[in-house]
Tab-separated table of C-alpha atoms and ligand atoms in Angstrom:
chain	number	residue	atom	x	y	z
A	22	MET	CA	87.674	116.421	95.935
A	23	ALA	CA	89.533	119.407	94.589
A	24	SER	CA	93.222	118.651	94.239
A	25	MET	CA	96.119	116.607	95.491
A	26	ASP	CA	98.720	118.823	97.028
A	27	PRO	CA	102.087	117.902	98.524
A	28	HIS	CA	102.052	121.131	100.519
A	29	GLU	CA	105.705	121.134	101.576
A	30	GLY	CA	107.585	123.620	103.783
A	31	PHE	CA	104.965	124.751	106.271
A	32	ALA	CA	105.882	126.936	109.200
A	33	VAL	CA	105.648	125.526	112.696
A	34	GLY	CA	103.548	127.625	115.039
A	35	SER	CA	102.037	127.521	118.479
A	36	TYR	CA	98.563	126.301	117.521
A	37	SER	CA	99.654	122.752	117.994
A	38	LYS	CA	101.997	121.454	120.603
A	39	PRO	CA	104.181	118.366	120.896
A	40	LEU	CA	102.692	115.535	122.866
A	41	TYR	CA	103.897	112.521	124.818
A	42	PRO	CA	107.165	114.107	126.016
A	43	GLY	CA	109.662	111.415	126.896
A	44	LEU	CA	107.963	108.893	124.701
A	45	GLU	CA	111.205	108.285	122.877
A	46	ASP	CA	112.247	105.930	125.678
A	47	ASP	CA	109.170	103.740	125.119
A	48	SER	CA	107.770	104.706	128.522
A	49	ILE	CA	104.194	104.581	127.249
A	50	VAL	CA	104.029	100.799	126.850
A	51	ALA	CA	100.579	100.298	128.271
A	52	VAL	CA	99.612	96.748	127.462
A	53	SER	CA	101.429	93.734	126.262
A	54	SER	CA	100.891	92.462	122.751
A	55	GLY	CA	99.590	88.944	123.341
A	56	ASP	CA	98.512	86.633	120.576
A	57	VAL	CA	94.996	87.775	119.816
A	58	LYS	CA	93.229	85.467	117.448
A	59	PRO	CA	89.555	85.369	118.265
A	60	ARG	CA	87.017	83.618	116.107
A	61	ILE	CA	84.104	85.446	114.522
A	62	LEU	CA	81.117	83.374	113.432
A	63	ILE	CA	78.832	84.700	110.713
A	64	MET	CA	75.434	83.076	110.854
A	65	GLY	CA	71.999	83.669	109.395
A	66	LEU	CA	69.414	82.107	107.118
A	67	ARG	CA	70.207	81.041	103.543
A	68	ARG	CA	70.905	83.877	101.114
A	69	SER	CA	70.904	86.468	103.872
A	70	GLY	CA	74.266	87.760	102.586
A	71	LYS	CA	76.907	86.158	104.841
A	72	SER	CA	79.413	85.136	102.170
A	73	SER	CA	78.920	88.435	100.352
A	74	ILE	CA	79.839	90.383	103.486
A	75	GLN	CA	82.990	88.373	103.980
A	76	LYS	CA	84.033	88.612	100.326
A	77	VAL	CA	83.400	92.349	100.071
A	78	VAL	CA	85.091	93.324	103.319
A	79	PHE	CA	88.073	90.967	103.290
A	80	HIS	CA	88.557	89.894	99.687
A	81	LYS	CA	87.888	93.105	97.777
A	82	MET	CA	85.032	91.557	95.815
A	83	SER	CA	82.857	94.203	94.227
A	84	PRO	CA	79.258	94.150	95.516
A	85	ASN	CA	77.837	93.355	92.068
A	86	GLU	CA	79.976	90.235	91.776
A	87	THR	CA	78.265	88.770	94.835
A	88	LEU	CA	75.167	88.270	92.691
A	89	PHE	CA	76.968	85.249	91.226
A	90	LEU	CA	77.977	83.685	94.531
A	91	GLU	CA	76.635	80.202	94.970
A	92	SER	CA	75.073	79.059	98.192
A	93	THR	CA	77.765	77.862	100.598
A	94	ALA	CA	77.503	74.145	101.352
A	95	LYS	CA	79.894	73.687	104.265
A	96	ILE	CA	81.473	75.791	106.986
A	97	SER	CA	84.199	77.939	105.473
A	98	LYS	CA	87.039	79.185	107.660
A	99	ASP	CA	88.899	82.284	106.626
A	100	ASP	CA	92.062	83.437	108.361
A	101	VAL	CA	92.288	87.198	108.509
A	102	SER	CA	95.845	87.775	109.645
A	103	ASN	CA	96.929	90.792	107.701
A	104	ASN	CA	98.595	92.504	110.610
A	105	SER	CA	99.684	91.727	114.101
A	106	PHE	CA	96.412	92.457	115.817
A	107	ILE	CA	93.617	92.255	113.248
A	108	ASN	CA	94.325	88.635	113.419
A	109	PHE	CA	91.235	86.508	113.596
A	110	GLN	CA	89.342	83.703	111.934
A	111	ILE	CA	85.979	84.150	110.334
A	112	TRP	CA	83.763	81.130	110.103
A	113	ASP	CA	80.961	81.419	107.569
A	114	ILE	CA	78.208	79.065	108.727
A	115	PRO	CA	75.912	78.369	105.760
A	116	GLY	CA	72.193	78.835	106.281
A	117	GLN	CA	71.546	75.256	105.204
A	118	ILE	CA	73.618	73.862	108.103
A	119	ASP	CA	71.996	73.226	111.461
A	120	LEU	CA	74.735	73.513	114.084
A	121	PHE	CA	72.460	71.796	116.593
A	122	GLU	CA	72.848	68.499	114.734
A	123	PRO	CA	75.025	66.044	116.662
A	124	THR	CA	77.604	65.987	113.832
A	125	TYR	CA	78.768	69.430	114.952
A	126	ASP	CA	80.582	70.066	118.202
A	127	LEU	CA	78.639	73.209	118.999
A	128	GLY	CA	80.226	73.521	122.442
A	129	MET	CA	83.716	73.568	120.941
A	130	ILE	CA	82.741	76.025	118.210
A	131	LEU	CA	81.115	78.455	120.632
A	132	SER	CA	83.671	78.240	123.392
A	133	GLY	CA	86.402	79.608	121.126
A	134	THR	CA	84.237	82.350	119.658
A	135	GLY	CA	84.762	86.047	120.348
A	136	ALA	CA	81.840	87.437	118.365
A	137	LEU	CA	78.787	85.998	116.699
A	138	ILE	CA	77.428	88.032	113.806
A	139	PHE	CA	73.880	87.119	112.917
A	140	VAL	CA	72.758	88.430	109.527
A	141	VAL	CA	69.064	89.246	109.080
A	142	ASP	CA	67.883	89.964	105.536
A	143	ALA	CA	65.879	93.172	105.905
A	144	GLN	CA	64.376	92.768	102.430
A	145	ASP	CA	62.785	89.464	103.397
A	146	ASP	CA	60.259	88.371	105.986
A	147	TYR	CA	62.440	88.205	109.092
A	148	MET	CA	60.251	86.193	111.471
A	149	GLU	CA	62.015	82.910	110.747
A	150	ALA	CA	65.379	84.657	111.102
A	151	LEU	CA	64.378	85.961	114.530
A	152	THR	CA	63.397	82.471	115.691
A	153	CYS	CA	66.752	81.153	114.522
A	154	LEU	CA	68.553	84.104	116.145
A	155	HIS	CA	66.911	83.421	119.477
A	156	ARG	CA	67.761	79.729	119.341
A	157	ILE	CA	71.421	80.280	118.581
A	158	VAL	CA	72.108	83.213	120.920
A	159	SER	CA	70.489	81.525	123.899
A	160	LYS	CA	72.548	78.390	123.292
A	161	ALA	CA	75.737	80.391	122.672
A	162	TYR	CA	75.242	82.449	125.810
A	163	SER	CA	74.795	79.324	127.920
A	164	VAL	CA	78.060	77.892	126.559
A	165	ASN	CA	80.101	81.100	126.521
A	166	PRO	CA	78.625	84.233	128.130
A	167	HIS	CA	81.583	86.311	126.885
A	168	ILE	CA	80.552	86.111	123.217
A	169	ARG	CA	79.536	89.455	121.698
A	170	PHE	CA	76.300	89.219	119.785
A	171	GLU	CA	76.235	91.474	116.741
A	172	ILE	CA	73.094	91.621	114.623
A	173	PHE	CA	73.490	92.917	111.076
A	174	ILE	CA	70.148	94.072	109.720
A	175	HIS	CA	71.378	93.593	106.201
A	176	LYS	CA	70.500	94.605	102.609
A	177	VAL	CA	69.077	97.918	103.806
A	178	ASP	CA	70.051	99.517	100.500
A	179	GLY	CA	66.576	98.609	99.286
A	180	LEU	CA	64.847	100.472	102.134
A	181	SER	CA	63.911	104.129	102.594
A	182	ASP	CA	65.411	105.947	105.593
A	183	ASP	CA	62.149	105.751	107.538
A	184	HIS	CA	61.738	102.104	106.715
A	185	LYS	CA	65.300	101.388	107.920
A	186	ILE	CA	64.653	102.941	111.305
A	187	GLU	CA	61.303	101.217	111.649
A	188	THR	CA	62.830	97.832	110.706
A	189	GLN	CA	65.644	98.238	113.228
A	190	ARG	CA	63.193	99.205	115.950
A	191	ASP	CA	60.917	96.278	115.197
A	192	ILE	CA	63.704	93.696	114.992
A	193	SER	CA	65.464	94.850	118.155
A	194	GLN	CA	62.200	94.995	120.072
A	195	ARG	CA	61.103	91.512	119.039
A	196	ALA	CA	64.546	89.982	119.627
A	197	ASN	CA	64.926	91.578	123.058
A	198	GLU	CA	61.377	90.667	124.100
A	199	GLU	CA	62.044	87.022	123.343
A	200	LEU	CA	65.234	87.108	125.383
A	201	HIS	CA	63.395	88.769	128.218
A	202	GLU	CA	60.691	86.090	128.163
A	203	SER	CA	63.417	83.436	128.389
A	204	GLY	CA	64.957	85.179	131.387
A	205	LEU	CA	68.094	86.178	129.453
A	206	ASN	CA	68.072	89.763	130.633
A	207	ASP	CA	71.869	90.082	130.751
A	208	LEU	CA	72.353	89.009	127.154
A	209	HIS	CA	73.128	92.101	125.110
A	210	LEU	CA	72.493	92.332	121.372
A	211	SER	CA	74.042	95.105	119.260
A	212	PHE	CA	72.261	96.090	116.053
A	213	TYR	CA	73.706	97.591	112.865
A	214	LEU	CA	72.052	98.594	109.603
A	215	THR	CA	74.275	97.249	106.849
A	216	SER	CA	74.630	96.937	103.110
A	217	ILE	CA	77.491	95.820	100.915
A	218	TYR	CA	76.593	98.616	98.503
A	219	ASP	CA	77.906	101.382	100.784
A	220	HIS	CA	80.353	101.857	103.633
A	221	SER	CA	77.934	100.701	106.316
A	222	ILE	CA	79.232	97.143	106.204
A	223	PHE	CA	82.811	98.340	106.757
A	224	GLU	CA	81.723	100.543	109.630
A	225	ALA	CA	79.764	97.762	111.284
A	226	PHE	CA	82.625	95.300	110.880
A	227	SER	CA	85.001	97.912	112.314
A	228	LYS	CA	82.918	98.106	115.460
A	229	VAL	CA	82.727	94.335	115.766
A	230	VAL	CA	86.482	93.975	115.400
A	231	GLN	CA	87.234	96.874	117.755
A	232	LYS	CA	85.428	95.113	120.570
A	233	LEU	CA	87.855	92.214	120.164
A	234	ILE	CA	91.005	94.321	120.459
A	235	PRO	CA	92.115	94.357	124.105
A	236	GLN	CA	94.253	97.451	123.487
A	237	LEU	CA	91.331	99.471	122.112
A	238	SER	CA	90.970	101.937	124.971
A	239	THR	CA	94.712	102.638	124.938
A	240	LEU	CA	94.579	103.299	121.217
A	241	GLU	CA	91.553	105.556	121.583
A	242	ASN	CA	93.272	107.519	124.320
A	243	LEU	CA	96.381	107.956	122.215
A	244	LEU	CA	94.327	109.169	119.269
A	245	SER	CA	92.351	111.573	121.459
A	246	ILE	CA	95.556	113.073	122.867
A	247	PHE	CA	96.933	113.338	119.354
A	248	VAL	CA	93.824	115.128	118.087
A	249	GLN	CA	93.735	117.555	121.001
A	250	ASN	CA	97.338	118.551	120.488
A	251	SER	CA	97.497	118.712	116.734
A	252	GLY	CA	94.546	120.853	115.680
A	253	VAL	CA	93.064	117.831	113.930
A	254	GLU	CA	89.277	117.465	113.820
A	255	LYS	CA	88.966	113.729	113.428
A	256	THR	CA	91.328	110.837	113.011
A	257	PHE	CA	91.004	107.156	112.206
A	258	LEU	CA	93.495	104.345	112.421
A	259	PHE	CA	92.771	102.078	109.484
A	260	ASP	CA	93.721	98.583	108.565
A	261	ILE	CA	94.584	99.339	104.973
A	262	THR	CA	93.642	96.067	103.347
A	263	SER	CA	90.147	95.771	104.769
A	264	LYS	CA	89.386	99.489	105.394
A	265	ILE	CA	88.260	98.496	108.865
A	266	TYR	CA	89.089	101.264	111.303
A	267	VAL	CA	90.632	99.736	114.359
A	268	ALA	CA	90.301	102.877	116.475
A	269	THR	CA	89.359	106.519	116.337
A	270	ASP	CA	89.563	109.460	118.747
A	271	GLY	CA	86.847	110.161	121.291
A	272	SER	CA	84.700	112.491	119.159
A	273	PRO	CA	81.624	110.974	117.502
A	274	VAL	CA	82.035	109.274	114.125
A	275	ASP	CA	79.960	110.666	111.328
A	276	MET	CA	79.444	108.431	108.352
A	277	GLN	CA	80.494	111.092	105.861
A	278	SER	CA	83.947	111.526	107.429
A	279	TYR	CA	84.437	107.806	107.536
A	280	GLU	CA	83.442	107.468	103.879
A	281	LEU	CA	85.813	110.259	102.874
A	282	CYS	CA	88.686	108.510	104.602
A	283	CYS	CA	87.795	105.191	102.962
A	284	GLU	CA	87.712	106.892	99.582
A	285	MET	CA	91.099	108.433	100.228
A	286	ILE	CA	92.513	104.978	100.887
A	287	ASP	CA	90.925	103.754	97.641
A	288	VAL	CA	92.533	106.633	95.728
A	289	MET	CA	95.910	105.813	97.282
A	290	MET	CA	95.610	102.155	96.456
A	291	ASP	CA	94.480	102.832	92.891
A	292	MET	CA	97.352	105.261	92.318
A	293	THR	CA	99.754	102.715	93.744
A	294	CYS	CA	98.441	99.950	91.529
A	295	ILE	CA	98.716	102.124	88.431
A	296	TYR	CA	101.961	104.001	89.113
A	297	GLY	CA	103.654	102.080	91.938
A	298	ASP	CA	107.105	100.675	91.343
A	299	GLU	CA	106.874	97.148	92.700
A	300	SER	CA	110.609	96.568	92.359
A	301	GLU	CA	111.311	99.200	94.980
A	302	SER	CA	111.027	97.965	98.531
A	303	THR	CA	111.353	99.755	101.808
A	304	SER	CA	110.780	98.863	105.417
A	305	GLU	CA	110.420	102.528	106.368
A	306	GLN	CA	106.919	103.576	107.385
A	307	ASP	CA	106.674	107.014	105.875
A	308	SER	CA	104.049	106.948	103.117
A	309	THR	CA	102.092	110.156	102.997
A	310	CYS	CA	99.109	111.381	101.024
A	311	ILE	CA	97.407	114.765	101.205
A	312	ILE	CA	94.112	115.618	99.569
A	313	ARG	CA	92.746	119.138	99.770
A	314	LEU	CA	88.956	119.262	99.615
A	315	ASN	CA	86.999	122.162	98.185
A	316	ASN	CA	85.476	122.978	101.605
A	317	SER	CA	88.835	124.084	103.102
A	318	SER	CA	89.381	120.734	104.743
A	319	ILE	CA	92.377	118.516	104.289
A	320	LEU	CA	92.657	114.765	104.397
A	321	TYR	CA	96.072	113.765	105.614
A	322	LEU	CA	97.151	110.126	105.493
A	323	ARG	CA	100.312	108.767	107.093
A	324	GLU	CA	101.562	105.226	107.254
A	325	ILE	CA	101.966	103.968	110.814
A	326	THR	CA	102.935	100.351	110.249
A	327	ARG	CA	102.980	98.330	107.098
A	328	PHE	CA	99.321	97.537	107.526
A	329	LEU	CA	98.007	100.508	109.452
A	330	VAL	CA	97.488	104.051	108.256
A	331	LEU	CA	96.400	107.105	110.167
A	332	VAL	CA	93.925	109.325	108.323
A	333	CYS	CA	93.290	112.800	109.727
A	334	ILE	CA	90.665	115.355	108.781
A	335	LEU	CA	91.665	118.919	109.557
A	336	ARG	CA	91.084	122.501	108.514
A	337	ASP	CA	93.394	124.327	106.153
A	338	GLU	CA	94.601	126.717	108.908
A	339	ALA	CA	95.610	123.876	111.212
A	340	PHE	CA	97.672	122.333	108.459
A	341	THR	CA	100.005	125.312	108.425
A	342	LYS	CA	101.505	123.745	111.551
A	343	ARG	CA	102.357	120.616	109.688
A	344	GLY	CA	105.754	120.282	111.333
A	345	ILE	CA	104.170	119.879	114.736
A	346	ILE	CA	101.521	117.552	113.373
A	347	ASN	CA	104.224	115.394	111.846
A	348	TYR	CA	106.156	115.365	115.088
A	349	ASN	CA	103.040	114.300	116.948
A	350	ILE	CA	102.369	111.599	114.375
A	351	LEU	CA	105.871	110.320	114.971
A	352	CYS	CA	105.203	110.155	118.707
A	353	LEU	CA	101.871	108.469	118.056
A	354	GLN	CA	103.569	106.003	115.763
A	355	ASN	CA	106.112	105.168	118.458
A	356	ALA	CA	103.352	104.733	120.990
A	357	ILE	CA	101.339	102.431	118.723
A	358	HIS	CA	104.426	100.394	117.965
A	359	SER	CA	105.061	100.100	121.667
A	360	VAL	CA	101.502	99.091	122.430
A	361	PHE	CA	101.700	96.223	119.988
A	362	ASP	CA	105.353	95.538	120.585
A	363	VAL	CA	105.934	95.665	116.852
A	364	ARG	CA	109.123	97.633	116.935
A	365	ARG	CA	110.793	95.621	119.649
A	366	THR	CA	110.188	92.390	117.739
A	367	ALA	CA	111.362	94.136	114.600
A	368	LYS	CA	114.562	95.186	116.300
A	369	LEU	CA	115.159	91.659	117.488
A	370	ASN	CA	114.655	90.228	114.034
A	371	GLY	CA	116.364	93.043	112.216
A	372	GLN	CA	113.243	93.425	110.075
A	373	LEU	CA	109.538	94.064	110.259
A	374	PRO	CA	107.912	91.113	111.956
A	375	ILE	CA	104.763	90.992	109.890
A	376	GLU	CA	104.600	89.238	106.587
A	377	GLY	CA	101.740	89.282	104.124
A	378	PRO	CA	100.388	91.266	101.180
A	379	SER	CA	102.738	94.192	100.678
A	380	SER	CA	100.087	96.831	100.169
A	381	LEU	CA	101.850	99.479	102.155
A	382	LYS	CA	105.206	98.618	100.758
A	383	GLN	CA	103.746	99.412	97.373
A	384	LEU	CA	102.148	102.487	98.807
A	385	SER	CA	105.535	103.734	99.935
A	386	THR	CA	106.921	103.578	96.464
A	387	SER	CA	104.506	105.944	94.879
A	388	ALA	CA	102.834	108.184	97.324
A	389	HIS	CA	105.436	110.273	99.065
A	390	ALA	CA	104.502	113.885	99.567
B	411	GTP	N1	70.627	94.251	97.873
B	411	GTP	C1	71.578	93.588	98.524
B	411	GTP	N2	71.861	92.314	98.215
B	411	GTP	C2	72.837	91.674	98.900
B	411	GTP	C3	73.554	92.325	99.934
B	411	GTP	N3	74.438	91.428	100.445
B	411	GTP	C4	74.276	90.288	99.746
B	411	GTP	N4	73.313	90.439	98.811
B	411	GTP	C5	72.847	89.428	97.845
B	411	GTP	O1	72.262	88.349	98.544
B	411	GTP	C6	72.440	87.148	97.807
B	411	GTP	C7	72.887	86.034	98.719
B	411	GTP	O2	74.175	86.331	99.200
B	411	GTP	P1	75.153	85.242	99.838
B	411	GTP	O3	76.300	85.987	100.344
B	411	GTP	O4	75.415	84.128	98.897
B	411	GTP	O5	74.265	84.699	101.028
B	411	GTP	P2	74.667	83.645	102.152
B	411	GTP	O6	74.042	84.112	103.411
B	411	GTP	O7	76.126	83.396	102.182
B	411	GTP	O8	73.897	82.358	101.637
B	411	GTP	P3	74.142	80.804	102.008
B	411	GTP	O9	75.502	80.429	101.536
B	411	GTP	O10	73.038	80.084	101.274
B	411	GTP	O11	73.963	80.637	103.494
B	411	GTP	C8	73.422	87.466	96.677
B	411	GTP	O12	72.694	87.576	95.486
B	411	GTP	C9	73.994	88.816	97.049
B	411	GTP	O13	74.321	89.617	95.930
B	411	GTP	C10	73.237	93.684	100.239
B	411	GTP	O14	73.817	94.341	101.116
B	411	GTP	N5	72.247	94.263	99.514
């Protein structure tokens, strides 16, 4: 990272062009907002890392602190409602609990579940975990075939790159073979290599959450149109508190870009904590942060709603058309507000409809370019 640069007063040129003409009248409302509150179950054997994942991603616990976490004794339910659409419950099912016991209403638990994350400890012998995985997914599928099955091959920080790939291949092959033998050919498992010691756990969780957002394809389309018209190379829409990206444009995600964007958010949050003026409050969504990298790239962050930020990666030359980019961001912002009906509710109430930790409010106070 080379410098932070407000970079004011750029000329507007023809490289980029305005998008979504006529959007000002809210004509792009594509889907209704709806109250989306799916349940995500995190399951796995004892000490596989379930509570650590939840604490690191949603409670800002540092990975080293998880070493002192005690084994969870009962099901813990965590409400993640930090904005209008990342709004779900996570149930941490301890490894020592057997949901098949009659004390638990497994049918009820599974019928209201959107995604089941099964955590496999890659540093341990995973045969027992695979048996347990098979038992739970086959039962879950019979109760609710709409559940997404997400397998986190976890703690891969201790594995070499070759070993990671080999472990993923072996686990997916064994798990799928067992399903095949049971005649569950339509049951799809998704596999992710994860660790709380890097960004892989955030990326994996992002993908899990994205699948539960009904408006995802609309968001992706909007971001792709924005990128095409703004000379931007890559863009992510982040939930600021969890660093989950709720959508990105159509180009492939490379881990390095994602990590850079996460680090930018960390820098913003740290600066805000140190220098932010908490007495100042604003409902305007106009926080901005620009970081110029030493490879002629620029990271450009703009607040979209109180809990969502847009982070763009672009070349130096493209940033000379910042006026157009800003205009397009404004259009994008309007479109996103329309998609989630945030602004209309806000207008009705005379205020922003979402309450919660005021991370972006703080952000606004200190990070204007
Ligand atoms: N190396 C490494 N260790 C991890 C990782 N995630 C969790 N751990 C460690 O794994 C241990 C167990 O983590 P927990 O989160 O308590 O495991 P759990 O699955 O919730 O355990 P139960 O509550 O018994 O079901 C802790 O010492 C964590 O520090 C990881 O990504 N890498």
